[in-house]
mmCIF file of C-alpha atoms and ligand atoms in Angstrom:
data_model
loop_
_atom_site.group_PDB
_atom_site.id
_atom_site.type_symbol
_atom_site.label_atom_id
_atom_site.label_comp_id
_atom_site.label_asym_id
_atom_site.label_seq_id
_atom_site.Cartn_x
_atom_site.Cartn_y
_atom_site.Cartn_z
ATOM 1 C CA UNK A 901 24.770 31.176 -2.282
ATOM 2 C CA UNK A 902 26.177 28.085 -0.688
ATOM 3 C CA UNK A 903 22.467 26.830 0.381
ATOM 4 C CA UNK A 904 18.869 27.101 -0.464
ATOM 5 C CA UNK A 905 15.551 25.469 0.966
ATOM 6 C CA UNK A 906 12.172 25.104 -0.379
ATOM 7 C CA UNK A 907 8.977 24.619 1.421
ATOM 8 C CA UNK A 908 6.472 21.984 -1.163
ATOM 9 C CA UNK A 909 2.890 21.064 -0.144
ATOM 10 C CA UNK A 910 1.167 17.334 -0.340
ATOM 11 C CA UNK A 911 -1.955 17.395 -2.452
ATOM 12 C CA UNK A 912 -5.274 15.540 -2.395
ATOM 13 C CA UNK A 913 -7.270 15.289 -4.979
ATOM 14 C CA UNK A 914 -10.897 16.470 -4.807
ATOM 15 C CA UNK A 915 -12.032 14.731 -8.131
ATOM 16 C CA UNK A 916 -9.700 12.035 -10.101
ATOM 17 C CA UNK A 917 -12.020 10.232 -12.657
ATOM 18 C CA UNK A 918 -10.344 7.960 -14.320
ATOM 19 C CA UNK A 919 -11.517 7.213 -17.909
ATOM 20 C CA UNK A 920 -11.181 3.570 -19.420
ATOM 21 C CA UNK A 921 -7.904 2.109 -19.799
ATOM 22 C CA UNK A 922 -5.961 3.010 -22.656
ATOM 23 C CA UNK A 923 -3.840 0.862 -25.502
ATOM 24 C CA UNK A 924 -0.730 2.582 -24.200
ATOM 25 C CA UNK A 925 -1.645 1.287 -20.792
ATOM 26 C CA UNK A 926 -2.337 5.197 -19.223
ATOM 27 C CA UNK A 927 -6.134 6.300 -18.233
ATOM 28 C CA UNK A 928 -7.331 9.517 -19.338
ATOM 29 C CA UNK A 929 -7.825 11.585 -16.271
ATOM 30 C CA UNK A 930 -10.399 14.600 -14.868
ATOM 31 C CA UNK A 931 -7.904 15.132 -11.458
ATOM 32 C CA UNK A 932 -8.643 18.244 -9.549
ATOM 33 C CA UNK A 933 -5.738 18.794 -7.370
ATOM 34 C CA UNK A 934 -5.672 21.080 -4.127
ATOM 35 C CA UNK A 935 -2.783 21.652 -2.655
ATOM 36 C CA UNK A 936 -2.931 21.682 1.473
ATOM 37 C CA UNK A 937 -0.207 22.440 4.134
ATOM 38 C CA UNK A 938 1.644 19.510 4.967
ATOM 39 C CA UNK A 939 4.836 20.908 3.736
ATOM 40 C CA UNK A 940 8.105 19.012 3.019
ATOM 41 C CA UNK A 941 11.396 20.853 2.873
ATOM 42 C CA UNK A 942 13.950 20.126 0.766
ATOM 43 C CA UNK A 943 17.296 21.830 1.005
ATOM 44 C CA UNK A 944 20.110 22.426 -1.712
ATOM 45 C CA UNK A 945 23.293 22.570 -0.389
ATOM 46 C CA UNK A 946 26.462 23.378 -2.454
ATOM 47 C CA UNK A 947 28.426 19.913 -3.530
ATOM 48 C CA UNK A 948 30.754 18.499 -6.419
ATOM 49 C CA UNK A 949 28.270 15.513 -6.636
ATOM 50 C CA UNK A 950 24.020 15.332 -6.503
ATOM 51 C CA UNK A 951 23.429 13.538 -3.533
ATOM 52 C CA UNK A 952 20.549 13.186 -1.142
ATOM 53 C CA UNK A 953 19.601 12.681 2.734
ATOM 54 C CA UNK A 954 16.415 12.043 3.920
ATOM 55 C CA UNK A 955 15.162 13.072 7.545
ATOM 56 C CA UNK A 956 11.997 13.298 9.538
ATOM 57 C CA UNK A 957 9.314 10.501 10.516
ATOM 58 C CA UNK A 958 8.641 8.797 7.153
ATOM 59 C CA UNK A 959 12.844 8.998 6.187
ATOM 60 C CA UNK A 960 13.263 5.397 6.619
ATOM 61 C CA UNK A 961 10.925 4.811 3.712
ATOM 62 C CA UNK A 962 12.538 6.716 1.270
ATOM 63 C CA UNK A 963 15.139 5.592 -1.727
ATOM 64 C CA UNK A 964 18.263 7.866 -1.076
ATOM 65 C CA UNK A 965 20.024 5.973 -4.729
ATOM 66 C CA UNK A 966 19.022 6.976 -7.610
ATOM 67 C CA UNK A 967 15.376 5.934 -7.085
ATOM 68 C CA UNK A 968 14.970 9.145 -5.184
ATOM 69 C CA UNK A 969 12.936 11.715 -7.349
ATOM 70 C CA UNK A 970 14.700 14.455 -5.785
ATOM 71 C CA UNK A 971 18.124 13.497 -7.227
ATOM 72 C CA UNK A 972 16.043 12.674 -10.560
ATOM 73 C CA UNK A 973 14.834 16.194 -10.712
ATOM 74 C CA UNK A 974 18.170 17.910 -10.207
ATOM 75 C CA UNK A 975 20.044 15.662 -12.686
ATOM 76 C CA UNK A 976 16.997 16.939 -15.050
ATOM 77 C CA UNK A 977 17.530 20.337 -14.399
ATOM 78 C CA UNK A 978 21.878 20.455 -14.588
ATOM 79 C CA UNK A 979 21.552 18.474 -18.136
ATOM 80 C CA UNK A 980 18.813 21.333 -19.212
ATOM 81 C CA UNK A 981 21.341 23.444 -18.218
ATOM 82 C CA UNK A 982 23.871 21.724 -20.393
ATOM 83 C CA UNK A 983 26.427 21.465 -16.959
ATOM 84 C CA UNK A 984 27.632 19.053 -14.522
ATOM 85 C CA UNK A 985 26.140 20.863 -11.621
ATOM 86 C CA UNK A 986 26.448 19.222 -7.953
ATOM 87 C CA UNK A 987 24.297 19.868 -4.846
ATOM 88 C CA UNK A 988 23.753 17.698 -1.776
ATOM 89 C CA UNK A 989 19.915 17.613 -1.179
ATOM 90 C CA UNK A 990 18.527 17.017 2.498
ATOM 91 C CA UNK A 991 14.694 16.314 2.350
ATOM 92 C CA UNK A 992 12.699 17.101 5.686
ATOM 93 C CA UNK A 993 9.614 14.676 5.053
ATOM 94 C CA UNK A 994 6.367 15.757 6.752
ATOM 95 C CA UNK A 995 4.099 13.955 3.901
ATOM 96 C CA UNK A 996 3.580 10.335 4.052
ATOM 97 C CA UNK A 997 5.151 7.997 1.850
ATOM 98 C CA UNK A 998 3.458 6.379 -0.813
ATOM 99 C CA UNK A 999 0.243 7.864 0.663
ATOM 100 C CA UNK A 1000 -1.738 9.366 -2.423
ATOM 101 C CA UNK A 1001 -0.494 12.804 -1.265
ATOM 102 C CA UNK A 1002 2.043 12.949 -3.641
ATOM 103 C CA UNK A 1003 5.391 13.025 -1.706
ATOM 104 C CA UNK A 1004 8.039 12.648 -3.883
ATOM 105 C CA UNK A 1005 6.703 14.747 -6.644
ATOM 106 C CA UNK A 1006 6.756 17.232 -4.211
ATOM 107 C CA UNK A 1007 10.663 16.528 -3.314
ATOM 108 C CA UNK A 1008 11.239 16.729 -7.160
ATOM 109 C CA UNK A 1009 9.527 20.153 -7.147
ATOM 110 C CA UNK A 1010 11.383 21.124 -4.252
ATOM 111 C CA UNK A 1011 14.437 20.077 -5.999
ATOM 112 C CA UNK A 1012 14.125 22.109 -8.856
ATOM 113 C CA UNK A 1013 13.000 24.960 -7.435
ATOM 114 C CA UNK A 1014 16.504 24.773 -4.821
ATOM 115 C CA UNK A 1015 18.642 23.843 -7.670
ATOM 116 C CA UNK A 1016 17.422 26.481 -9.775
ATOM 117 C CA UNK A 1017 18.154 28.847 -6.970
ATOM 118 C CA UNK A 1018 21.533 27.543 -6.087
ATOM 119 C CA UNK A 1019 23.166 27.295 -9.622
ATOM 120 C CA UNK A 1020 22.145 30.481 -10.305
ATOM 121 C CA UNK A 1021 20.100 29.525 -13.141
ATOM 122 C CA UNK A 1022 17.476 31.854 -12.971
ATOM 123 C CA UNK A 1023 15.193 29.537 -15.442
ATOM 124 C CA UNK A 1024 11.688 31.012 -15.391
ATOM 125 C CA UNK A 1025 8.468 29.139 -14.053
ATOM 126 C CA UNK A 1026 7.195 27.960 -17.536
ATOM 127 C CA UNK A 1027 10.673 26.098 -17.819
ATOM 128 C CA UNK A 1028 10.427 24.080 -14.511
ATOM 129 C CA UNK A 1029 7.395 23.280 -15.480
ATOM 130 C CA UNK A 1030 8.415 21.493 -18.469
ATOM 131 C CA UNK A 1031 11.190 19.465 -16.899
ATOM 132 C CA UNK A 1032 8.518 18.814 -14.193
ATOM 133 C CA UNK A 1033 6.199 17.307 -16.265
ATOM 134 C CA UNK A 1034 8.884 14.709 -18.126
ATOM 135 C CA UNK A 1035 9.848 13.763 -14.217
ATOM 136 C CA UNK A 1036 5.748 12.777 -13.215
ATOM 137 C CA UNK A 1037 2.465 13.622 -14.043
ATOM 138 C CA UNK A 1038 1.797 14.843 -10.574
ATOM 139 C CA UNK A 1039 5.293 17.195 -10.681
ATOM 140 C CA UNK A 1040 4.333 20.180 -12.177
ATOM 141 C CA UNK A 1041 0.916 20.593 -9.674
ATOM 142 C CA UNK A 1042 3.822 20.515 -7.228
ATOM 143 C CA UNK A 1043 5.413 23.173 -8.268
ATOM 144 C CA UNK A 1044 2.062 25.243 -8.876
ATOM 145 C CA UNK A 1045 -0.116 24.570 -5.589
ATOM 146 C CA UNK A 1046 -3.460 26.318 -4.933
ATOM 147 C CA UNK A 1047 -6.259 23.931 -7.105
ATOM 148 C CA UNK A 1048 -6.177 23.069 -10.032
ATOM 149 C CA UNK A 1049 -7.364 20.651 -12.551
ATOM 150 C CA UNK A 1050 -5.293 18.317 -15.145
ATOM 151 C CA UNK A 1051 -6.555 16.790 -17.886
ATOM 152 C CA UNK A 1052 -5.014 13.708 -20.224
ATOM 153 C CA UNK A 1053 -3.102 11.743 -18.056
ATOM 154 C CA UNK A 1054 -3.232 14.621 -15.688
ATOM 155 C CA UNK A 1055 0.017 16.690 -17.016
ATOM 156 C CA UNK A 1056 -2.132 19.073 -18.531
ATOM 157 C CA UNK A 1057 -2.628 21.803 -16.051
ATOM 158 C CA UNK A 1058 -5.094 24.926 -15.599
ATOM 159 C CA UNK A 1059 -5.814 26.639 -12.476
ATOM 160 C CA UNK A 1060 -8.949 26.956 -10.384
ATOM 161 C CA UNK A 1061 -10.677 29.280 -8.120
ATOM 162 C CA UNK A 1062 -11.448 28.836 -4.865
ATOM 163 C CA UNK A 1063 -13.457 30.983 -2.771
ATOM 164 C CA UNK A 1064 -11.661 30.943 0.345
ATOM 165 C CA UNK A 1065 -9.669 28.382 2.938
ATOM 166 C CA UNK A 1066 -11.279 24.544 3.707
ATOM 167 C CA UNK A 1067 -9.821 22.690 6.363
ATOM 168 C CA UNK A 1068 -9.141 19.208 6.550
ATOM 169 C CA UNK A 1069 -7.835 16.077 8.671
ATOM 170 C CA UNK A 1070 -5.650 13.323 7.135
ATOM 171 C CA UNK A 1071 -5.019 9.937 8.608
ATOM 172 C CA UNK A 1072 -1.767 8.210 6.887
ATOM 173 C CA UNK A 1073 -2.189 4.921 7.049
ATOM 174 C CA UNK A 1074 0.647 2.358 7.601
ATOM 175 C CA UNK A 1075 2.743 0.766 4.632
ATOM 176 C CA UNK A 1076 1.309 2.882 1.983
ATOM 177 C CA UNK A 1077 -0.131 1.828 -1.110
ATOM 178 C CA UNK A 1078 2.114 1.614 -4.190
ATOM 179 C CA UNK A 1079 0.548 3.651 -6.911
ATOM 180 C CA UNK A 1080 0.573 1.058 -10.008
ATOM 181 C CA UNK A 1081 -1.060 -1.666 -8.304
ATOM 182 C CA UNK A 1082 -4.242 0.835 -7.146
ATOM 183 C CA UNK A 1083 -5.002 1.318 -11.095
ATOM 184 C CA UNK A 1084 -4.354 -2.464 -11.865
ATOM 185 C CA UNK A 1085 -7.190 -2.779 -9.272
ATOM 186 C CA UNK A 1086 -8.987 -0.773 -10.324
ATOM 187 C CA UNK A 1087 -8.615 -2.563 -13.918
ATOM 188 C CA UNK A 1088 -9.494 -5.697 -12.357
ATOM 189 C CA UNK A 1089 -12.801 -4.460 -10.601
ATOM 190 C CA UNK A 1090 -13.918 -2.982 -13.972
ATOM 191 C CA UNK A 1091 -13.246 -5.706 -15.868
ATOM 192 C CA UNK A 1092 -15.181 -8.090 -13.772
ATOM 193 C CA UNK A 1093 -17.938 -6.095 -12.852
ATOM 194 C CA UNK A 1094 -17.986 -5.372 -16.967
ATOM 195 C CA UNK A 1095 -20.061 -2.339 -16.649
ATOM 196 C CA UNK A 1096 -19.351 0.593 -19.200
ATOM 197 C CA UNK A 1097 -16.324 3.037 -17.833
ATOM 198 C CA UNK A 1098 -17.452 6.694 -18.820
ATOM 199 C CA UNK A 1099 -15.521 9.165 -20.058
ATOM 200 C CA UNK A 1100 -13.928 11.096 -17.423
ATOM 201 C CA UNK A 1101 -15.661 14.494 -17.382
ATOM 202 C CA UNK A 1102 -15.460 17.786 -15.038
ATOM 203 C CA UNK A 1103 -18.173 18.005 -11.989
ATOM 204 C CA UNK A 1104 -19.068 21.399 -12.743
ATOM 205 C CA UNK A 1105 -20.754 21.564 -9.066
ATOM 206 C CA UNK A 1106 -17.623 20.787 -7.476
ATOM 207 C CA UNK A 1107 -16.186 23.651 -9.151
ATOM 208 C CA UNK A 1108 -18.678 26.065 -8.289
ATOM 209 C CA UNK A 1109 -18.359 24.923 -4.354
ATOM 210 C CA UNK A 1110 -14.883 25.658 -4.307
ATOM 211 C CA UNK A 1111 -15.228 29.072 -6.418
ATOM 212 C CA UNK A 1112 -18.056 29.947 -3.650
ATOM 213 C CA UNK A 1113 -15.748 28.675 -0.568
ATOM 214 C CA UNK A 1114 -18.678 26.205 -0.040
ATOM 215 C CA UNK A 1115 -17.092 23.089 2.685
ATOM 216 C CA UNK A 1116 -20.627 21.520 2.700
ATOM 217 C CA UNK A 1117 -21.216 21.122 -0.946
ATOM 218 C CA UNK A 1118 -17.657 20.398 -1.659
ATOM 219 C CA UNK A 1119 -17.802 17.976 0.810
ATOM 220 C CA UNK A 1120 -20.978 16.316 -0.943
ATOM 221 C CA UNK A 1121 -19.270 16.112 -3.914
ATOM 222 C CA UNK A 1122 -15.587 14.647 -3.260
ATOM 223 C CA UNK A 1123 -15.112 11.632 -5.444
ATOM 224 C CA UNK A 1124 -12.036 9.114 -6.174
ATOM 225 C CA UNK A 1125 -12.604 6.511 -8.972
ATOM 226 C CA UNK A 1126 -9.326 4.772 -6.974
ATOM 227 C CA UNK A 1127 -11.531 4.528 -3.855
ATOM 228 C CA UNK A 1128 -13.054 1.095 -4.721
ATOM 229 C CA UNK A 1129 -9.375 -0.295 -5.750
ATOM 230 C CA UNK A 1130 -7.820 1.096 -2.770
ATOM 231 C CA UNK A 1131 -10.510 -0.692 -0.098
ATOM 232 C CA UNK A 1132 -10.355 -3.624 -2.076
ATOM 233 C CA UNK A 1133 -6.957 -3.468 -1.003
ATOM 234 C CA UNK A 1134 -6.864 -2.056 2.383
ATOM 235 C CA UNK A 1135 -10.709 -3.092 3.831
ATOM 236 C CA UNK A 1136 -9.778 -1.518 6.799
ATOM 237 C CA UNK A 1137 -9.727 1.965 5.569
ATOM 238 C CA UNK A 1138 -13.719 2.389 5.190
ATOM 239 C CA UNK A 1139 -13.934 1.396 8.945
ATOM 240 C CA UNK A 1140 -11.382 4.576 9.244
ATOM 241 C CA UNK A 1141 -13.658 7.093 6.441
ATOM 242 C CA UNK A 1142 -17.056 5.764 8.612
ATOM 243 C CA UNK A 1143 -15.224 6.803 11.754
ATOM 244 C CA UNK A 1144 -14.760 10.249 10.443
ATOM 245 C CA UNK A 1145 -18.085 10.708 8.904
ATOM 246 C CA UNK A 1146 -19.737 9.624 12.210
ATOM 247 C CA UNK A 1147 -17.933 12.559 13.713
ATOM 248 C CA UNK A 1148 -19.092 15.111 11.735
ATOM 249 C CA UNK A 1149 -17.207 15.154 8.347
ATOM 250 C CA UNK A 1150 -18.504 16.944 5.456
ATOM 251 C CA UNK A 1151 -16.897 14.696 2.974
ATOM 252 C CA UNK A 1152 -14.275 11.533 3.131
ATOM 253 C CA UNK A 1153 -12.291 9.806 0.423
ATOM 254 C CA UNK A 1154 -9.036 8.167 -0.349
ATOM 255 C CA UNK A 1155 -6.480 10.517 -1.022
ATOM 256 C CA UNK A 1156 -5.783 9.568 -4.552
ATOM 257 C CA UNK A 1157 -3.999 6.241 -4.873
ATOM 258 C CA UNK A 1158 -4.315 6.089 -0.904
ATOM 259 C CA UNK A 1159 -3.995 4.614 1.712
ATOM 260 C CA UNK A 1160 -4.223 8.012 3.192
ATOM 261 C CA UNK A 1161 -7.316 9.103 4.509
ATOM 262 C CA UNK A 1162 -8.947 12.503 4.001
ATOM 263 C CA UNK A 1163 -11.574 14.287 5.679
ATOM 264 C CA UNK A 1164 -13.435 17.959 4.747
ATOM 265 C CA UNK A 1165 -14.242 19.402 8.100
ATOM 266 C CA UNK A 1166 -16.241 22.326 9.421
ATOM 267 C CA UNK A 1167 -13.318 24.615 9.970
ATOM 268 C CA UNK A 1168 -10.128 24.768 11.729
ATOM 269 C CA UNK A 1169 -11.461 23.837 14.847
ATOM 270 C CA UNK A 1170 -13.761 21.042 13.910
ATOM 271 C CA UNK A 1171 -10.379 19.699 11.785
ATOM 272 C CA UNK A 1172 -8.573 19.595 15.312
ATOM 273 C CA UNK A 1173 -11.276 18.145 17.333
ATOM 274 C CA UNK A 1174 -12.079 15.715 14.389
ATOM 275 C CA UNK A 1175 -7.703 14.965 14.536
ATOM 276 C CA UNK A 1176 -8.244 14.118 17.691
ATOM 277 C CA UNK A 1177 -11.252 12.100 17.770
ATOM 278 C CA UNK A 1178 -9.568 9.894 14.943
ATOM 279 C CA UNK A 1179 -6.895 8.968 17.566
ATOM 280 C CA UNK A 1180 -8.430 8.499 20.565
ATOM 281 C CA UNK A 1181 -10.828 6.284 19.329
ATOM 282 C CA UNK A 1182 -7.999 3.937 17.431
ATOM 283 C CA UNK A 1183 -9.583 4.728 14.177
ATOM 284 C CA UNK A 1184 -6.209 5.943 13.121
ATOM 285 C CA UNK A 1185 -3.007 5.489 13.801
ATOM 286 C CA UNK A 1186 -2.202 9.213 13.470
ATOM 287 C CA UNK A 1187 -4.085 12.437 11.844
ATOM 288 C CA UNK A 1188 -3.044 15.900 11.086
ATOM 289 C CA UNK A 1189 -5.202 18.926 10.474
ATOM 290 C CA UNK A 1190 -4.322 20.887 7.461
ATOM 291 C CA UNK A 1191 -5.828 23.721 5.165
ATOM 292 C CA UNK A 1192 -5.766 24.344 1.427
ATOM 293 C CA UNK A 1193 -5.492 25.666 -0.980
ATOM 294 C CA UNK A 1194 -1.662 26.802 -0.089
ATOM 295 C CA UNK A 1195 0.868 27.750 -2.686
ATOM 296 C CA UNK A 1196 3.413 25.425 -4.386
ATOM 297 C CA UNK A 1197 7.160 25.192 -3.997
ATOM 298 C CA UNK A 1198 8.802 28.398 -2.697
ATOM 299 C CA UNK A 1199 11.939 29.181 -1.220
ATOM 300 C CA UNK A 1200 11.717 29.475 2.538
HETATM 301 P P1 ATP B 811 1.154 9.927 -5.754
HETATM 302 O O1 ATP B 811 0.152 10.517 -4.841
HETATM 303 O O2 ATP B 811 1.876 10.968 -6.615
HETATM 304 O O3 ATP B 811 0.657 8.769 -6.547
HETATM 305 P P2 ATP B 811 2.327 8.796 -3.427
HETATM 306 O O4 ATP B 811 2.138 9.935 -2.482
HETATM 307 O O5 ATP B 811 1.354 7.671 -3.314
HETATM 308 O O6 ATP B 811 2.350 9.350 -4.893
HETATM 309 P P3 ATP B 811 5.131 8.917 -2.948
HETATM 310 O O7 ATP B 811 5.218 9.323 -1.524
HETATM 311 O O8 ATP B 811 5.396 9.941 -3.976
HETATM 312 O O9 ATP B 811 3.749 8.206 -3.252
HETATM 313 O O10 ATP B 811 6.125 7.692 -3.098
HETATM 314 C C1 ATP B 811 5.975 6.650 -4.043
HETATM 315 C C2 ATP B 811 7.266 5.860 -4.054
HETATM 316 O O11 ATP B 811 8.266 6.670 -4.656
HETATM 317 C C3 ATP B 811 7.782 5.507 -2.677
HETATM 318 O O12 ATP B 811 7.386 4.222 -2.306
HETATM 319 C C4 ATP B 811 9.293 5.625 -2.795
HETATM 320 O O13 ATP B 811 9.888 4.366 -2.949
HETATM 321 C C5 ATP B 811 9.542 6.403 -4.074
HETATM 322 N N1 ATP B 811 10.215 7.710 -3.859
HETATM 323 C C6 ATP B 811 11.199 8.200 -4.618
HETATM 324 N N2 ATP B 811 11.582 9.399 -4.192
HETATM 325 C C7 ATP B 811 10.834 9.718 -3.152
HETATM 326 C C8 ATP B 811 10.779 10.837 -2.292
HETATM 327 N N3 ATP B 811 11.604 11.868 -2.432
HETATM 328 N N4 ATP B 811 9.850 10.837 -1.323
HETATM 329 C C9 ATP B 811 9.005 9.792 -1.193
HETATM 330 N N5 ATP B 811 9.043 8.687 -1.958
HETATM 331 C C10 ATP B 811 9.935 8.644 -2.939
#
């Protein structure tokens, strides 16, 4: 096979509670992750050397050195291998960039799943996983998709129901938000407000409105503990989440670390007209409709 490509969703997250800060520095996590169809592609192509490209409309924002969790993944998966394996990787990038939608986990995913495919590996699922979850914590939900909830500092993983497809509008926002500096904000608020963190725990309700398919009471029920740290950092975005909830809706939040902005609409219609509203009105910059829950990485 001289090359391979693999399609990897973005995910939001539909609950991340983040428990108190930890000695080691890491918060415990409840993070319920659903993965929707903004797809990257990532494509394997025979080489001596593991090299990547980046193209699309976020590609100037992406590391192609060694920063670049794609190469990271498939230099993780030749030494598991025990070989010095080569491939040149070309990443399509449809997610936003340091957008809480977790882009370059994805592109790591993508990686080993094209990788795996190219060298002939044939490693099974449980494997990739593993190497997945040294690369990130959000990794191995890449390579899984659908919903699904992890627990500790969000590498452990179990899959959820859901009860159908929900449909949803995301507004990127520009210059993203770099991950570590959304917790140390969210550090910062807690500390000074001094009120009690609790221990991150499962909304039970959530998970029955996405076992039922319910948009309204998953909707009502969305919730970020990054939120606060995020607008403390970008005010602008809550004009953008008002925007959306004055037209129609059911739920906005952060996506995870942000600065993207996600919406629960009606169904796939309302998502468009809500898309466009967004725009017109300048309350984003851009918006794309999407559904979920869509599988993880798989070869195209
Ligand atoms: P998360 O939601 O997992 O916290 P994110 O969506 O906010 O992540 P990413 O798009 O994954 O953020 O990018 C975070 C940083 O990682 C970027 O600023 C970029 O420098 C670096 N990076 C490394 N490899 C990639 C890649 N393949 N795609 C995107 N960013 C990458």
């Amino acid at each position: 096979m001289s090359s391979v490509t693999v399609r990897v969703p973005a995910k939001v997250n539909v609950q991340l509670s983040v428990g108190p800060l930890r000695e080691d520095g890491y918060h415990d996590l409840v993070n319920v992750f659903h993965a929707v169809s903004i797809f990257d592609r990532v494509e394997a192509k025979e080489s001596d050397a593991i090299t990547v490209a980046v193209e699309g409309k976020w590609a100037d924002q992406v590391p192609v050195d060694d920063g670049n969790l794609a190469i990271r993944a498939a230099r993780a998966l030749a030494k598991h291998a025990g070989r010095s394996y080569g491939a040149d990787l070309v990443i399509h990038k449809e997610i936003p960039v340091a957008g809480g939608m977790a882009g370059g986990s994805a592109d790591a995913a993508g990686a080993l799943v094209a990788c795996n495919e190219l060298w002939g590996l044939g490693l099974p699922f449980e494997d990739l996983m593993e190497i997945a979850g040294d690369l990130g914590s959000d990794v191995p939900f890449s390579l899984l998709g659908g919903t699904a909830v992890g627990t500790g500092r969000g590498e452990e993983l179990s899959e959820l129901p859901t009860g159908g497809t929900f449909h949803w509008v995301f507004a990127p926002a520009e210059g993203g938000l770099p991950t570590p500096s959304v917790y140390a904000e969210c550090d910062r608020l807690r500390k000074e407000s001094d009120a009690e963190v609790p221990w991150p725990e499962l909304n039970e309700r959530l998970i029955e409105a996405l076992s039922t398919g319910d948009a309204y009471a998953l909707g009502s029920y969305l919730s970020n503990d990054l939120q606060d740290a995020a607008l403390a950092l970008r005010p602008e975005l809550a004009t953008t989440l008002d925007a959306g909830r004055q037209h129609g809706a059911l739920g906005a939040i952060v996506s995870g670390s942000g600065p993207t902005c996600a919406f629960l609409a009606i169904d796939a219609t309302h998502a468009r007209d809500l898309a466009a509203s967004l725009t017109a009105t300048g309350a984003a910059t851009s918006a794309m409709a999407a559904h979920g829950p869509v599988p993880g990485a798989t070869l195209a």
